Amino acid sequence: MTYEVVIGLETHAELATITKLFCGCSTKFGVEPNTQVCPVCLAMPGVLPVMNKKAFEYALKAAIALNCKIDEFTNFDRKSYYYPDLPKNYQISQNYHNMGIDGYMDISVNGTISRIRIHNVHLEEEAGKLIHPEEVGADYSLVDFNRAGVPLLEIVSYPDMRRVDEVESYMQTLRKILLYTEVSDCKMQEGSLRFEASISLRKKGVDRLGNRVEIKNLNSMKSVLKAIEYETMRQRDVLDRGETVDRETRLWDEVNEKSARMRSKEESQDYRYFPEPDLLPVLIDEKWLRAIKDTIPELPLIRRQRFIETFALSDYDASLLIDEKILADFFEECVKILNRPKSFCNWITNDLLREVKDRKLDIYHLKIKPKQLAALVEIIEKGTISSTIAKEVFSEMIQTGKDPKTVVEEKKLVQISDEGLIEEIIIKIISSNPDAIEDYKKGKKNALTFLVGQVMKETKGKANPKIVNEMLMKKVGV
Amino acid sequence: MKIDKDQVENIAKLSRIRLTELEREMFVHQLNNILFYIEKLNKLDTENVAPMAYTSDVSNVFREDKLKPSIPLQDVLINAPATKSGFFKVPKVIE
Amino acid sequence: MSLRLFECTAHQIKAKILSKEIRASDFIKIVFDRIKSLEPNIQAFITINEDEAIKKAIEIDKKIESNENVGLLAGLPVAVKDNICTKNLYTTCASKILETFIPPYDAFVVKRLREEDAIIVGKTNLDEFAMGSSTENSGLKITRNPWNLECVPGGSSGGSAAAVAADLSILALGSETGGSVRQPAALCGVVGIKPTYGRVSRYGLVAFGSSLDQVGTVSKDVRDAALLLRVIAGYDLHDSTSANVPVPDYLDRIDSGVDGLRIGIPKEYFTDAFNADVYKALKDALKIYERLGAQVVDISLPHTEYAVAVYYIVANAEASSNLARYDGVRYGYRTSKPNGIIDMYCRTRSEGFGNEVKRRIMLGNYVLSSGYYDAYYLKASKVRNLIKIDFDVAFEKVDCIICPTSPVPAFKIGERANNPLEMYLSDIYTIPANLAGIPGISIPCGFSKEGLPIGMQILGKHFEEKKLLQIAYAFERETDFHVKKPVLKISSM
C-alpha cells in the first residue's frame, strides 16, 4: 500500500536576550546550577512577572518575518501542568491570542520552492533542567532552575510537509531566518533550538488526516529526520497489518534509534489555560509594527535569489554564502568596494571557510575585514603578487588582521616580473636540469611544468608565473 | 451541572491532591452545593458582553532587558526540603 | 481619664516620639508587654518579632536624638498579615505547607514600612492563604474577637484586625481578595481600607486571586489609615498591575467635610437579609451624613446578586494555579518518604493544605478544566464586567456608595464552619468592590445589642481613596464608636 506522510513541526527557540523573560537574571549558558535564579524565577510565594520588552519585540519580529498576521491585541495565558522543572507548575504562554497566526515560510528543495504554512508563533517561558544521575540505584533526580524563565519562542507549522527533505529544508530555513533576524543564537547543542515532530500517514488520495503521533526528545536535526523515517515505517507496518495508529506522544531514543510511547491521547494533559492576570495585555499599533519591520533584514531565500541574479553566482555558491548571514554581509561589503563578485565568492567559500574550520575561528569575530580582502584581490589583479602567494598572504591576514600590503612588505612577497632577473634564473635551471630538457624535447609536456616549478622554488614562489612560462617556452625552443 | 465521585477524583488528580473516601464524599456534597449556587449565572444573557479578565485598563507594561543580580545560592536553597551539590533534589522522575 | 499609651493612635504616639516625650524603644516594650499579657487570649500573631523590633526602635531613638530625619512612621508598631513576605522572618500564610518558609526578600509594602521607620512587631494570623471570612481556616491557630472571645474576628485578616482592636499593635497591614480587610475591621470595630486595584503593589503579597488581591490597612481611626495608606501606596516596577498614578497626601484636607456630596444607597444591599442592629446603625449613620450636608440618593447595582458566584469562580480559578507552586520542591513542607514524584506532590499537598484550601483549589481546577471553561470561567468574567459597569453607571450619579460592610456582626466560633456556602455569602457586600477593582473603607458605625461592633463601608471611584477618607473622617469626627475599647482581662502567662 502506498501512503502519504503528513508532517508538522513545532519549534522552540530561546530568544537572544541577556535577561530572562520576567526577571533580571542572566540567560548565560553553562554556569553552576541555580546561580542564575531569583525569587521570581524560583516562583517563591508572592513574586510577580514583569515582561522583558526585548523578548517581546524579538518574538514579534520573528512573527513578522514568518509572514504572520499580527493582531492589535495580544496577551498571555497560564498553561497548567505539574513538572519539577516548572517552578510555578504553570507556564506563562499564549493560547487565546497568539502573537502571530496564519503565517508561512517558503522553503527550497533541489531548487523547487514550496510554501509551508505557519499555524502560530507565540512567546512563552523556558523550564528548568532535570538531571537524572547515572549512578546505579539512584532514586532521585536533581533540578537546576538556571534556564527557568528564559524567553522561548514557539513556532507551530501546519502539517504541510510530505517528505524528509522538506522537513530538513524547513528546519534549515527556519534556523536561518531566526539567525538573520538575530532573535536567537540557534545553538542546538545548548538546546536553544529544538524541534518536535507530529506525523500521520494516510492512503494516497484520501483527504482526512490519519491519527497523529507526536515525537519529543529530538536533540538534533539529524534525530528529527531519523525519527520521522522510523515513525513512517512504524505507522506503515501498523496500517499494513490492518490496525489503526494510536494517537499518542512518543519519546525518541537517540542511542537505539527508535521511539517509545510516552503517553496516549487518553492521558493527554488538561492544561486549563486562562488569561494571566499578573501581566497586562499588549496592544501593538501600526507605528510599533513598522519600527520592528524596519529592523528585519532581507531574508535568506530572497537574498540567495538576488545573489544569483545580481552577481551571476551559481545556486550552489549563493546558497553557501547566504548560509551564514555574517558571510553574506561580508561578501556584499567586498563587492561594494570592488566589483569582483565571483572572485570574492571564491575567497569566502573556499579559503575563508577553510581557514575558519582549520583554525577553529569564530566567524562572528573575524580579524580580516572586507576592505582588506578587496585590497588583496586588487593587488593580485595588479600583478603585485601571484595568486599562489596571495593564499599565503590571506592566511596571514586572517590570523593577524593585517593589511595585505603590510603582509607583502613584511614577508618580501612582491612578485618578480623583472624579465632580466627571471631569465638569469631560467638559464641556471636549464643548465642544471638537462634531463628535463631532453624529456620535453621528446614530447613529455609535463617536463615544462617541472621546470616552471623549479623556477618558482628558486624564487620562493615570487616569480610571475605567466612570464616564467612564456620565457621558458621560448628558451627550450618551441 | 452536577459532579459525581469520579469527577471529584479527576479534579483531585488535576489538583495533585489525594482524598480519602470520606473527604471525597464530603467534597462531592460541598462542591455540588456551590456549583448549584453558581448556576444562577445562567439566568443572565451575556452573549454580547465582553469578558473582564483584567482589573486594570492599562496595557503594554514592560521592563528593559537589563541584568539584575541573582540571589546567593545559600538563599536559593535555604528553604528547600532536600538538596544535593547546589541542586534541588526530588524523587526520581521517569519520563 | 487619660489613655494608656498602648491605646493611643498612630498620630498620638508619633507626636510623643518626635517630641521626645517617649522613646520608641520604651514604647515598643510597652507594646510587647501588652502582647505578652493578651496574646494567650486573642491569638492574633503567628510570629512575634520582638528582638528585631527592639533593635529597630533603638536605631530610631538614635536618629531622633541626633536630630536626623526620620520616616513617616517613625517608631510606630505595625503588625503584618502573615501572607505578606518579610525578609528573614517567617511568612507562613497560616498554612502547614509554608510553616517553615523564610522569604529571602521583602514585599514592596514591607520595604516601604522599613523605609519610613515603622517597627514590624509580628506576623498576624489569617485564614489559610487568606481563604476565609473568620480566620477559623487558619492551619495554625484560632484568633478570637477582642470584643467577645467566643466570637470570630472576621477574616481573612482576622489577626491584624484583632491585634489593632486589642491594642497589641497601633497599625496593621491586611490583604483583600473579597473583603478580607474591611470585614474583619468591621467585626473588630477598627478602620480598614481596601485600596483601588493597582494602588498598592502586590509584589510580596502571597497570591490568592491575582486579579482581585490588594494589600490594605488596619488602624484605630481614619487619620491613621490615611497615614499608613500614603506609605504603602505607589508605583512599583515589580508589579505589572501597579498603577503609575501619583500618591496624594491623604491627610491633607481630610477635614473637608461632605457638604454637597451625593451618597448612593444601593437598594440591592438594603434588603431584609441583614441583621436589624446593622440596619439601624446604617440608617443612623446616613442621618448623620444628611445632617452634615450630604445628599442621600437611591441607586441600583442590579447585578449584585451574581457577585458571590462570579467571585467564587474567578478567585478560585486564579487560586488553583497560584497555589500550584506549593509542591515540596523548592520550599515549604514535603511529605516524608515519598514514593515517586507524583506521590510526593499529592501527599505533600494533601497533608499541607487544609480543607477550605483544597476545596477552592478543586473548584478552581474544575471551572478551568477542559469542557467547562466557557460555561464557568468565561461566563463569570462576562458577568464580572456587568458588575463593574453597574458601578461605572452608579458613579455617574453619586460621589460614593455607602452600605454595610457585613450583613451581621461577629458570629460565634464554629457556628458556620460546616457550611462553606453560607460562609461565602457573608461576603456579599464586600466582594463587588474587589470584582470592580474600586476602593472601599470600613469604619465603625455602631454596636449590636450584644455589644459587638458594626461596620459601615464607603465605596468610591478608582483612585479616589482621598475622597473616601474625607467622607469617613466627616463621620468619625461626629461619633465616638472608634474610641470605644473592648474590655479585656489580662491573663497570666
Short mmCIF file of N, CA and C in Angstrom, two decimals, chain B residues 51-92:
data_model
loop_
_atom_site.label_atom_id
_atom_site.label_comp_id
_atom_site.label_asym_id
_atom_site.label_seq_id
_atom_site.Cartn_x
_atom_site.Cartn_y
_atom_site.Cartn_z
N PRO B 51 -15.75 39.70 28.16
CA PRO B 51 -15.25 39.23 29.45
C PRO B 51 -14.27 40.24 30.06
N MET B 52 -14.27 40.30 31.37
CA MET B 52 -13.33 41.19 32.05
C MET B 52 -12.25 40.31 32.68
N ALA B 53 -11.10 40.24 31.99
CA ALA B 53 -10.04 39.38 32.52
C ALA B 53 -9.06 40.19 33.34
N TYR B 54 -9.06 41.49 33.15
CA TYR B 54 -8.10 42.34 33.85
C TYR B 54 -8.83 43.41 34.65
N THR B 55 -8.30 43.70 35.83
CA THR B 55 -8.95 44.68 36.68
C THR B 55 -8.47 46.09 36.35
N SER B 56 -7.29 46.14 35.71
CA SER B 56 -6.73 47.44 35.35
C SER B 56 -6.94 47.62 33.84
N ASP B 57 -7.10 48.88 33.38
CA ASP B 57 -7.25 49.04 31.94
C ASP B 57 -5.95 49.52 31.29
N VAL B 58 -4.86 49.35 32.00
CA VAL B 58 -3.55 49.72 31.47
C VAL B 58 -3.04 48.59 30.57
N SER B 59 -2.19 48.91 29.62
CA SER B 59 -1.58 47.85 28.80
C SER B 59 -0.11 48.19 28.56
N ASN B 60 0.59 47.26 27.89
CA ASN B 60 1.99 47.46 27.49
C ASN B 60 2.91 47.84 28.66
N VAL B 61 2.94 47.00 29.64
CA VAL B 61 3.87 47.23 30.76
C VAL B 61 5.10 46.33 30.55
N PHE B 62 6.25 46.96 30.46
CA PHE B 62 7.47 46.21 30.18
C PHE B 62 8.60 46.62 31.11
N ARG B 63 9.62 45.76 31.15
CA ARG B 63 10.89 46.15 31.76
C ARG B 63 11.95 46.08 30.66
N GLU B 64 13.05 46.78 30.88
CA GLU B 64 14.13 46.74 29.89
C GLU B 64 14.94 45.46 30.10
N ASP B 65 15.64 45.05 29.06
CA ASP B 65 16.47 43.83 29.13
C ASP B 65 17.77 44.15 29.85
N LYS B 66 17.66 44.45 31.14
CA LYS B 66 18.83 44.85 31.92
C LYS B 66 19.09 43.84 33.03
N LEU B 67 20.36 43.45 33.16
CA LEU B 67 20.74 42.47 34.17
C LEU B 67 20.52 42.99 35.58
N LYS B 68 20.05 42.07 36.43
CA LYS B 68 19.96 42.39 37.86
C LYS B 68 20.62 41.22 38.58
N PRO B 69 21.20 41.48 39.74
CA PRO B 69 21.88 40.37 40.41
C PRO B 69 20.90 39.26 40.78
N SER B 70 21.35 38.03 40.63
CA SER B 70 20.58 36.89 41.13
C SER B 70 20.84 36.81 42.63
N ILE B 71 20.20 35.84 43.30
CA ILE B 71 20.42 35.76 44.74
C ILE B 71 21.46 34.68 45.06
N PRO B 72 22.15 34.79 46.18
CA PRO B 72 23.19 33.81 46.53
C PRO B 72 22.61 32.40 46.63
N LEU B 73 23.40 31.42 46.24
CA LEU B 73 22.97 30.03 46.24
C LEU B 73 22.40 29.62 47.61
N GLN B 74 23.01 30.15 48.65
CA GLN B 74 22.56 29.81 50.00
C GLN B 74 21.09 30.22 50.21
N ASP B 75 20.75 31.42 49.71
CA ASP B 75 19.37 31.88 49.82
C ASP B 75 18.43 31.08 48.92
N VAL B 76 18.99 30.60 47.81
CA VAL B 76 18.18 29.82 46.87
C VAL B 76 17.73 28.51 47.53
N LEU B 77 18.67 27.90 48.24
CA LEU B 77 18.42 26.54 48.74
C LEU B 77 17.95 26.49 50.18
N ILE B 78 17.99 27.64 50.88
CA ILE B 78 17.77 27.60 52.33
C ILE B 78 16.41 27.03 52.72
N ASN B 79 15.40 27.24 51.89
CA ASN B 79 14.06 26.76 52.22
C ASN B 79 13.76 25.38 51.64
N ALA B 80 14.73 24.82 50.90
CA ALA B 80 14.44 23.58 50.17
C ALA B 80 14.39 22.37 51.08
N PRO B 81 13.40 21.50 50.91
CA PRO B 81 13.31 20.28 51.72
C PRO B 81 14.50 19.33 51.49
N ALA B 82 15.04 19.29 50.27
CA ALA B 82 16.18 18.40 50.00
C ALA B 82 17.04 18.98 48.89
N THR B 83 18.36 18.95 49.10
CA THR B 83 19.27 19.48 48.07
C THR B 83 20.46 18.55 47.93
N LYS B 84 21.19 18.71 46.84
CA LYS B 84 22.43 17.96 46.65
C LYS B 84 23.31 18.76 45.69
N SER B 85 24.51 19.05 46.10
CA SER B 85 25.52 19.79 45.32
C SER B 85 24.95 20.96 44.52
N GLY B 86 24.20 21.80 45.19
CA GLY B 86 23.70 23.01 44.52
C GLY B 86 22.40 22.79 43.75
N PHE B 87 21.92 21.57 43.72
CA PHE B 87 20.66 21.28 43.03
C PHE B 87 19.55 21.08 44.05
N PHE B 88 18.30 21.24 43.59
CA PHE B 88 17.15 20.78 44.36
C PHE B 88 17.02 19.28 44.09
N LYS B 89 16.73 18.54 45.15
CA LYS B 89 16.66 17.08 44.99
C LYS B 89 15.20 16.64 45.11
N VAL B 90 14.77 15.85 44.15
CA VAL B 90 13.39 15.34 44.15
C VAL B 90 13.40 13.84 43.91
N PRO B 91 12.30 13.16 44.24
CA PRO B 91 12.24 11.73 43.91
C PRO B 91 12.46 11.54 42.41
N LYS B 92 12.97 10.40 42.05
CA LYS B 92 13.31 10.13 40.65
C LYS B 92 12.12 10.42 39.72
#
